[in-house]
PDB file of C-alpha atoms and ligand atoms in Angstrom:
ATOM      1  CA  UNK A 747     -19.166  81.236   7.806  1.00 88.00           C
ATOM      2  CA  UNK A 748     -15.675  82.695   7.645  1.00 97.00           C
ATOM      3  CA  UNK A 749     -13.422  80.706   5.332  1.00 98.00           C
ATOM      4  CA  UNK A 750      -9.920  80.040   6.585  1.00 98.00           C
ATOM      5  CA  UNK A 751      -6.948  80.462   4.246  1.00 98.00           C
ATOM      6  CA  UNK A 752      -3.474  79.020   4.764  1.00 99.00           C
ATOM      7  CA  UNK A 753      -0.643  80.677   2.830  1.00 99.00           C
ATOM      8  CA  UNK A 754       2.633  78.919   1.994  1.00 98.00           C
ATOM      9  CA  UNK A 755       5.547  81.101   0.902  1.00 98.00           C
ATOM     10  CA  UNK A 756       9.318  81.076   0.575  1.00 97.00           C
ATOM     11  CA  UNK A 757      10.315  84.686  -0.006  1.00 97.00           C
ATOM     12  CA  UNK A 758       9.263  88.281  -0.511  1.00 98.00           C
ATOM     13  CA  UNK A 759       5.565  87.737   0.107  1.00 98.00           C
ATOM     14  CA  UNK A 760       4.048  90.405  -2.134  1.00 98.00           C
ATOM     15  CA  UNK A 761       1.297  88.035  -3.285  1.00 98.00           C
ATOM     16  CA  UNK A 762       0.585  87.176   0.338  1.00 98.00           C
ATOM     17  CA  UNK A 763       0.398  90.897   1.091  1.00 98.00           C
ATOM     18  CA  UNK A 764      -2.048  91.452  -1.775  1.00 98.00           C
ATOM     19  CA  UNK A 765      -4.271  88.635  -0.522  1.00 98.00           C
ATOM     20  CA  UNK A 766      -4.089  89.896   3.058  1.00 98.00           C
ATOM     21  CA  UNK A 767      -5.068  93.382   1.915  1.00 98.00           C
ATOM     22  CA  UNK A 768      -7.987  91.993  -0.105  1.00 98.00           C
ATOM     23  CA  UNK A 769      -9.192  90.030   2.920  1.00 98.00           C
ATOM     24  CA  UNK A 770      -8.812  93.079   5.180  1.00 98.00           C
ATOM     25  CA  UNK A 771     -10.738  95.350   2.827  1.00 98.00           C
ATOM     26  CA  UNK A 772     -13.493  92.868   1.978  1.00 98.00           C
ATOM     27  CA  UNK A 773     -12.522  92.348  -1.661  1.00 98.00           C
ATOM     28  CA  UNK A 774     -12.279  88.721  -0.553  1.00 98.00           C
ATOM     29  CA  UNK A 775     -15.361  88.616   1.698  1.00 97.00           C
ATOM     30  CA  UNK A 776     -16.019  86.282   4.633  1.00 97.00           C
ATOM     31  CA  UNK A 777     -12.449  85.059   4.850  1.00 98.00           C
ATOM     32  CA  UNK A 778      -9.394  85.255   7.054  1.00 98.00           C
ATOM     33  CA  UNK A 779      -5.788  84.232   6.654  1.00 98.00           C
ATOM     34  CA  UNK A 780      -5.433  81.745   9.490  1.00 98.00           C
ATOM     35  CA  UNK A 781      -1.761  80.852   9.123  1.00 98.00           C
ATOM     36  CA  UNK A 782       1.287  81.699   7.013  1.00 98.00           C
ATOM     37  CA  UNK A 783       3.898  78.963   6.705  1.00 98.00           C
ATOM     38  CA  UNK A 784       7.395  79.322   5.259  1.00 98.00           C
ATOM     39  CA  UNK A 785      10.155  76.835   4.593  1.00 97.00           C
ATOM     40  CA  UNK A 786      12.726  79.662   4.625  1.00 96.00           C
ATOM     41  CA  UNK A 787      13.768  81.366   7.880  1.00 95.00           C
ATOM     42  CA  UNK A 788      14.641  84.622   6.116  1.00 96.00           C
ATOM     43  CA  UNK A 789      11.411  84.895   4.088  1.00 98.00           C
ATOM     44  CA  UNK A 790      10.266  88.506   4.173  1.00 98.00           C
ATOM     45  CA  UNK A 791       6.714  87.245   3.866  1.00 98.00           C
ATOM     46  CA  UNK A 792       6.920  85.949   7.446  1.00 98.00           C
ATOM     47  CA  UNK A 793       7.719  89.445   8.718  1.00 98.00           C
ATOM     48  CA  UNK A 794       4.936  90.923   6.632  1.00 98.00           C
ATOM     49  CA  UNK A 795       2.473  88.443   8.139  1.00 98.00           C
ATOM     50  CA  UNK A 796       3.628  89.182  11.690  1.00 98.00           C
ATOM     51  CA  UNK A 797       3.271  92.899  11.033  1.00 98.00           C
ATOM     52  CA  UNK A 798      -0.383  92.242  10.161  1.00 98.00           C
ATOM     53  CA  UNK A 799      -0.901  90.201  13.319  1.00 98.00           C
ATOM     54  CA  UNK A 800      -1.309  86.973  11.348  1.00 98.00           C
ATOM     55  CA  UNK A 801       0.026  83.757  12.857  1.00 98.00           C
ATOM     56  CA  UNK A 802       3.152  82.327  11.263  1.00 98.00           C
ATOM     57  CA  UNK A 803       5.109  79.087  11.350  1.00 98.00           C
ATOM     58  CA  UNK A 804       8.608  78.482  10.106  1.00 98.00           C
ATOM     59  CA  UNK A 805       9.054  74.847   9.115  1.00 98.00           C
ATOM     60  CA  UNK A 806      12.610  74.457   7.800  1.00 95.00           C
ATOM     61  CA  UNK A 807      12.851  71.940   4.986  1.00 90.00           C
ATOM     62  CA  UNK A 808      16.581  71.365   5.018  1.00 86.00           C
ATOM     63  CA  UNK A 809      17.573  67.707   5.152  1.00 89.00           C
ATOM     64  CA  UNK A 810      14.016  66.387   5.141  1.00 94.00           C
ATOM     65  CA  UNK A 811      12.656  64.028   2.516  1.00 96.00           C
ATOM     66  CA  UNK A 812       9.796  65.627   0.534  1.00 96.00           C
ATOM     67  CA  UNK A 813       6.845  63.715   1.950  1.00 97.00           C
ATOM     68  CA  UNK A 814       8.151  63.838   5.521  1.00 97.00           C
ATOM     69  CA  UNK A 815       8.360  67.604   5.193  1.00 98.00           C
ATOM     70  CA  UNK A 816       4.934  67.899   3.607  1.00 98.00           C
ATOM     71  CA  UNK A 817       3.415  65.857   6.443  1.00 98.00           C
ATOM     72  CA  UNK A 818       4.633  68.490   8.902  1.00 98.00           C
ATOM     73  CA  UNK A 819       3.134  71.290   6.827  1.00 98.00           C
ATOM     74  CA  UNK A 820      -0.160  69.425   6.365  1.00 98.00           C
ATOM     75  CA  UNK A 821      -0.395  68.818  10.124  1.00 98.00           C
ATOM     76  CA  UNK A 822      -0.189  72.564  10.786  1.00 98.00           C
ATOM     77  CA  UNK A 823      -2.755  73.329   8.065  1.00 98.00           C
ATOM     78  CA  UNK A 824      -5.108  70.779   9.648  1.00 98.00           C
ATOM     79  CA  UNK A 825      -4.437  72.251  13.090  1.00 98.00           C
ATOM     80  CA  UNK A 826      -5.580  75.635  11.762  1.00 98.00           C
ATOM     81  CA  UNK A 827      -8.553  74.029   9.977  1.00 98.00           C
ATOM     82  CA  UNK A 828      -7.910  75.774   6.686  1.00 98.00           C
ATOM     83  CA  UNK A 829     -10.466  75.627   3.881  1.00 98.00           C
ATOM     84  CA  UNK A 830      -8.086  76.794   1.160  1.00 98.00           C
ATOM     85  CA  UNK A 831      -4.312  76.763   0.692  1.00 98.00           C
ATOM     86  CA  UNK A 832      -2.689  79.522  -1.373  1.00 99.00           C
ATOM     87  CA  UNK A 833       0.843  79.017  -2.606  1.00 98.00           C
ATOM     88  CA  UNK A 834       2.389  82.469  -2.859  1.00 98.00           C
ATOM     89  CA  UNK A 835       5.932  82.200  -4.115  1.00 97.00           C
ATOM     90  CA  UNK A 836       6.310  78.792  -2.450  1.00 97.00           C
ATOM     91  CA  UNK A 837       9.353  77.405  -4.200  1.00 92.00           C
ATOM     92  CA  UNK A 838       8.885  73.721  -3.439  1.00 93.00           C
ATOM     93  CA  UNK A 839       7.364  70.848  -5.339  1.00 92.00           C
ATOM     94  CA  UNK A 840       4.488  69.254  -3.455  1.00 95.00           C
ATOM     95  CA  UNK A 841       4.430  65.518  -2.801  1.00 96.00           C
ATOM     96  CA  UNK A 842       1.534  63.400  -4.114  1.00 96.00           C
ATOM     97  CA  UNK A 843       0.646  62.894  -0.432  1.00 97.00           C
ATOM     98  CA  UNK A 844       0.142  66.620   0.118  1.00 98.00           C
ATOM     99  CA  UNK A 845      -1.903  67.126  -3.042  1.00 97.00           C
ATOM    100  CA  UNK A 846      -4.159  64.169  -2.158  1.00 97.00           C
ATOM    101  CA  UNK A 847      -4.606  65.499   1.369  1.00 98.00           C
ATOM    102  CA  UNK A 848      -6.275  68.715   0.109  1.00 98.00           C
ATOM    103  CA  UNK A 849      -8.086  67.855  -3.132  1.00 94.00           C
ATOM    104  CA  UNK A 850      -9.073  70.932  -5.151  1.00 94.00           C
ATOM    105  CA  UNK A 851      -8.152  73.096  -2.221  1.00 97.00           C
ATOM    106  CA  UNK A 852      -4.652  74.221  -3.262  1.00 98.00           C
ATOM    107  CA  UNK A 853      -4.119  77.239  -5.536  1.00 98.00           C
ATOM    108  CA  UNK A 854      -0.900  78.529  -7.059  1.00 98.00           C
ATOM    109  CA  UNK A 855       0.098  81.731  -8.802  1.00 98.00           C
ATOM    110  CA  UNK A 856       2.631  81.429 -11.592  1.00 98.00           C
ATOM    111  CA  UNK A 857       4.280  84.295 -13.528  1.00 98.00           C
ATOM    112  CA  UNK A 858       3.573  83.043 -17.042  1.00 98.00           C
ATOM    113  CA  UNK A 859       0.685  82.182 -19.318  1.00 98.00           C
ATOM    114  CA  UNK A 860       0.646  78.462 -18.600  1.00 98.00           C
ATOM    115  CA  UNK A 861       1.219  76.014 -20.154  1.00 98.00           C
ATOM    116  CA  UNK A 862       4.059  78.197 -21.495  1.00 98.00           C
ATOM    117  CA  UNK A 863       7.148  78.579 -19.351  1.00 98.00           C
ATOM    118  CA  UNK A 864       6.513  76.428 -16.269  1.00 97.00           C
ATOM    119  CA  UNK A 865       9.216  76.042 -13.633  1.00 95.00           C
ATOM    120  CA  UNK A 866      11.785  78.619 -12.631  1.00 96.00           C
ATOM    121  CA  UNK A 867      12.599  82.060 -14.107  1.00 97.00           C
ATOM    122  CA  UNK A 868       9.438  82.116 -16.219  1.00 98.00           C
ATOM    123  CA  UNK A 869       9.793  85.800 -17.076  1.00 98.00           C
ATOM    124  CA  UNK A 870      13.345  85.210 -18.352  1.00 98.00           C
ATOM    125  CA  UNK A 871      12.137  82.179 -20.322  1.00 98.00           C
ATOM    126  CA  UNK A 872       9.468  84.382 -21.937  1.00 98.00           C
ATOM    127  CA  UNK A 873      11.973  87.109 -22.873  1.00 98.00           C
ATOM    128  CA  UNK A 874      14.498  84.606 -24.190  1.00 98.00           C
ATOM    129  CA  UNK A 875      11.816  82.959 -26.302  1.00 98.00           C
ATOM    130  CA  UNK A 876      10.811  86.319 -27.745  1.00 98.00           C
ATOM    131  CA  UNK A 877       7.089  86.243 -27.033  1.00 98.00           C
ATOM    132  CA  UNK A 878       5.167  89.487 -27.545  1.00 98.00           C
ATOM    133  CA  UNK A 879       2.705  88.925 -24.715  1.00 98.00           C
ATOM    134  CA  UNK A 880       3.360  87.469 -21.300  1.00 98.00           C
ATOM    135  CA  UNK A 881       1.263  87.201 -18.169  1.00 98.00           C
ATOM    136  CA  UNK A 882       0.326  85.161 -15.148  1.00 98.00           C
ATOM    137  CA  UNK A 883      -1.899  82.282 -14.145  1.00 98.00           C
ATOM    138  CA  UNK A 884      -3.773  81.185 -11.037  1.00 98.00           C
ATOM    139  CA  UNK A 885      -4.480  77.470 -11.146  1.00 98.00           C
ATOM    140  CA  UNK A 886      -5.417  74.509  -9.017  1.00 98.00           C
ATOM    141  CA  UNK A 887      -2.427  72.474  -7.942  1.00 97.00           C
ATOM    142  CA  UNK A 888      -2.243  68.840  -8.936  1.00 92.00           C
ATOM    143  CA  UNK A 889       0.637  66.383  -8.756  1.00 85.00           C
ATOM    144  CA  UNK A 890       2.386  67.850 -11.825  1.00 89.00           C
ATOM    145  CA  UNK A 891       4.468  71.029 -11.929  1.00 88.00           C
ATOM    146  CA  UNK A 892       2.463  74.203 -12.727  1.00 92.00           C
ATOM    147  CA  UNK A 893      -0.172  72.064 -14.388  1.00 93.00           C
ATOM    148  CA  UNK A 894      -3.600  71.979 -12.711  1.00 96.00           C
ATOM    149  CA  UNK A 895      -6.859  73.473 -14.085  1.00 98.00           C
ATOM    150  CA  UNK A 896      -6.616  77.207 -14.767  1.00 98.00           C
ATOM    151  CA  UNK A 897      -8.858  79.582 -12.814  1.00 98.00           C
ATOM    152  CA  UNK A 898      -7.789  83.066 -14.015  1.00 98.00           C
ATOM    153  CA  UNK A 899      -5.115  84.398 -16.369  1.00 98.00           C
ATOM    154  CA  UNK A 900      -4.007  87.922 -17.213  1.00 98.00           C
ATOM    155  CA  UNK A 901      -2.014  89.117 -20.213  1.00 98.00           C
ATOM    156  CA  UNK A 902       0.599  91.888 -20.314  1.00 98.00           C
ATOM    157  CA  UNK A 903       2.511  93.188 -23.354  1.00 98.00           C
ATOM    158  CA  UNK A 904       6.243  92.575 -23.718  1.00 98.00           C
ATOM    159  CA  UNK A 905       8.001  95.817 -24.709  1.00 98.00           C
ATOM    160  CA  UNK A 906      11.125  95.849 -26.881  1.00 98.00           C
ATOM    161  CA  UNK A 907      12.960  97.653 -24.096  1.00 98.00           C
ATOM    162  CA  UNK A 908      12.020  95.142 -21.374  1.00 98.00           C
ATOM    163  CA  UNK A 909      14.575  93.400 -19.255  1.00 98.00           C
ATOM    164  CA  UNK A 910      13.646  90.670 -16.798  1.00 98.00           C
ATOM    165  CA  UNK A 911      13.038  93.179 -14.016  1.00 98.00           C
ATOM    166  CA  UNK A 912      10.706  95.413 -16.023  1.00 98.00           C
ATOM    167  CA  UNK A 913       8.665  92.501 -17.328  1.00 98.00           C
ATOM    168  CA  UNK A 914       8.484  90.867 -13.883  1.00 98.00           C
ATOM    169  CA  UNK A 915       7.165  94.104 -12.359  1.00 98.00           C
ATOM    170  CA  UNK A 916       4.462  94.427 -15.007  1.00 98.00           C
ATOM    171  CA  UNK A 917       3.401  90.812 -14.489  1.00 98.00           C
ATOM    172  CA  UNK A 918       3.515  91.110 -10.691  1.00 98.00           C
ATOM    173  CA  UNK A 919       0.914  93.889 -10.696  1.00 98.00           C
ATOM    174  CA  UNK A 920      -1.450  91.564 -12.525  1.00 98.00           C
ATOM    175  CA  UNK A 921      -0.565  88.664 -10.214  1.00 98.00           C
ATOM    176  CA  UNK A 922      -1.764  90.667  -7.248  1.00 98.00           C
ATOM    177  CA  UNK A 923      -5.031  91.472  -9.005  1.00 98.00           C
ATOM    178  CA  UNK A 924      -5.905  88.018 -10.324  1.00 98.00           C
ATOM    179  CA  UNK A 925      -4.961  86.097  -7.171  1.00 98.00           C
ATOM    180  CA  UNK A 926      -7.675  87.990  -5.325  1.00 98.00           C
ATOM    181  CA  UNK A 927     -10.141  87.384  -8.156  1.00 98.00           C
ATOM    182  CA  UNK A 928      -9.400  83.640  -8.194  1.00 98.00           C
ATOM    183  CA  UNK A 929      -9.590  83.191  -4.415  1.00 98.00           C
ATOM    184  CA  UNK A 930     -12.935  84.971  -4.361  1.00 98.00           C
ATOM    185  CA  UNK A 931     -14.347  82.701  -7.084  1.00 97.00           C
ATOM    186  CA  UNK A 932     -13.151  79.548  -5.343  1.00 98.00           C
ATOM    187  CA  UNK A 933     -14.225  80.515  -1.824  1.00 98.00           C
ATOM    188  CA  UNK A 934     -17.669  81.504  -3.063  1.00 96.00           C
ATOM    189  CA  UNK A 935     -17.913  78.096  -4.742  1.00 95.00           C
ATOM    190  CA  UNK A 936     -19.134  79.696  -7.949  1.00 90.00           C
ATOM    191  CA  UNK A 937     -17.417  77.288 -10.330  1.00 96.00           C
ATOM    192  CA  UNK A 938     -17.394  73.763 -11.630  1.00 97.00           C
ATOM    193  CA  UNK A 939     -14.549  71.789 -13.155  1.00 96.00           C
ATOM    194  CA  UNK A 940     -15.289  70.117 -16.474  1.00 97.00           C
ATOM    195  CA  UNK A 941     -12.288  68.184 -17.723  1.00 95.00           C
ATOM    196  CA  UNK A 942      -9.503  70.744 -17.391  1.00 95.00           C
ATOM    197  CA  UNK A 943     -11.855  73.706 -17.631  1.00 98.00           C
ATOM    198  CA  UNK A 944     -12.867  75.761 -14.622  1.00 98.00           C
ATOM    199  CA  UNK A 945     -16.293  77.135 -15.528  1.00 97.00           C
ATOM    200  CA  UNK A 946     -17.845  80.043 -13.618  1.00 94.00           C
ATOM    201  CA  UNK A 947     -21.361  79.467 -12.323  1.00 94.00           C
ATOM    202  CA  UNK A 948     -23.866  82.013 -11.001  1.00 84.00           C
TER     203      UNK A 948
HETATM  204  C1  GAR B1780       5.790  85.565  -7.924  1.00 50.85           C
HETATM  205  O1  GAR B1780       6.141  86.170  -9.141  1.00 50.85           O
HETATM  206  C2  GAR B1780       5.138  84.224  -8.169  1.00 50.85           C
HETATM  207  O2  GAR B1780       4.313  84.206  -9.298  1.00 50.85           O
HETATM  208  C3  GAR B1780       6.343  83.346  -8.355  1.00 50.85           C
HETATM  209  O3  GAR B1780       7.255  83.768  -7.389  1.00 50.85           O
HETATM  210  C4  GAR B1780       7.045  85.166  -7.131  1.00 50.85           C
HETATM  211  C5  GAR B1780       6.851  85.337  -5.647  1.00 50.85           C
HETATM  212  O4  GAR B1780       6.758  86.703  -5.319  1.00 50.85           O
HETATM  213  N1  GAR B1780       6.007  81.970  -8.202  1.00 50.85           N
HETATM  214  C6  GAR B1780       6.532  80.988  -8.933  1.00 50.85           C
HETATM  215  O5  GAR B1780       7.381  81.178  -9.775  1.00 50.85           O
HETATM  216  C7  GAR B1780       5.991  79.608  -8.617  1.00 50.85           C
HETATM  217  N2  GAR B1780       6.337  78.695  -9.640  1.00 50.85           N
HETATM  218  P1  GAR B1780       6.145  87.158  -3.923  1.00 50.85           P
HETATM  219  O6  GAR B1780       6.903  86.370  -2.840  1.00 50.85           O
HETATM  220  O7  GAR B1780       6.425  88.617  -3.839  1.00 50.85           O
HETATM  221  O8  GAR B1780       4.683  86.838  -3.933  1.00 50.85           O
END
């Protein structure tokens, strides 16, 4: 049966685009992106979704209390009967209500090797700290920030000449690759969670 993915985003949407391309080309088999939701009216990701003929919803968050907002988003995700929710540059904290509503069905991509550098401007945090390798992480979302069980990570070198832009670009390429890999693993159900560890199964 075709699995239905809901994507939440706030901006550029390059991770959404990578997922959409993987679905379209069968790298993520038996799946479709059922709905793309943004909290930002000017999110380029919304335009990218429309250009692919994917349904979109703008749900502005301004002035709404966190759980009240999340209830609106959850209602749309239920309406579209999604099996998996992919956060793709969704710059909002999720309420405990939302996380409990979709247990082990929310994934996030983060531009650092978690648990290093959670939160905002992770690439800048990595440069400022002086690490020699950086990377990205796809993980399950729980009620804590950038903290759920890790599904896939990728490492990139930090060059002496890097600025934030150069490092971000190098990481982003890997983000696009591992988000597809992680979604495929999860949708195929070929994993189990033992403690914090996501273990691949045949
Ligand atoms: C990506 O680098 C993603 O990892 C990051 O925002 C960017 C969104 O780019 N997400 C976070 O920092 C979440 N904590 P995109 O809109 O082009 O996918």
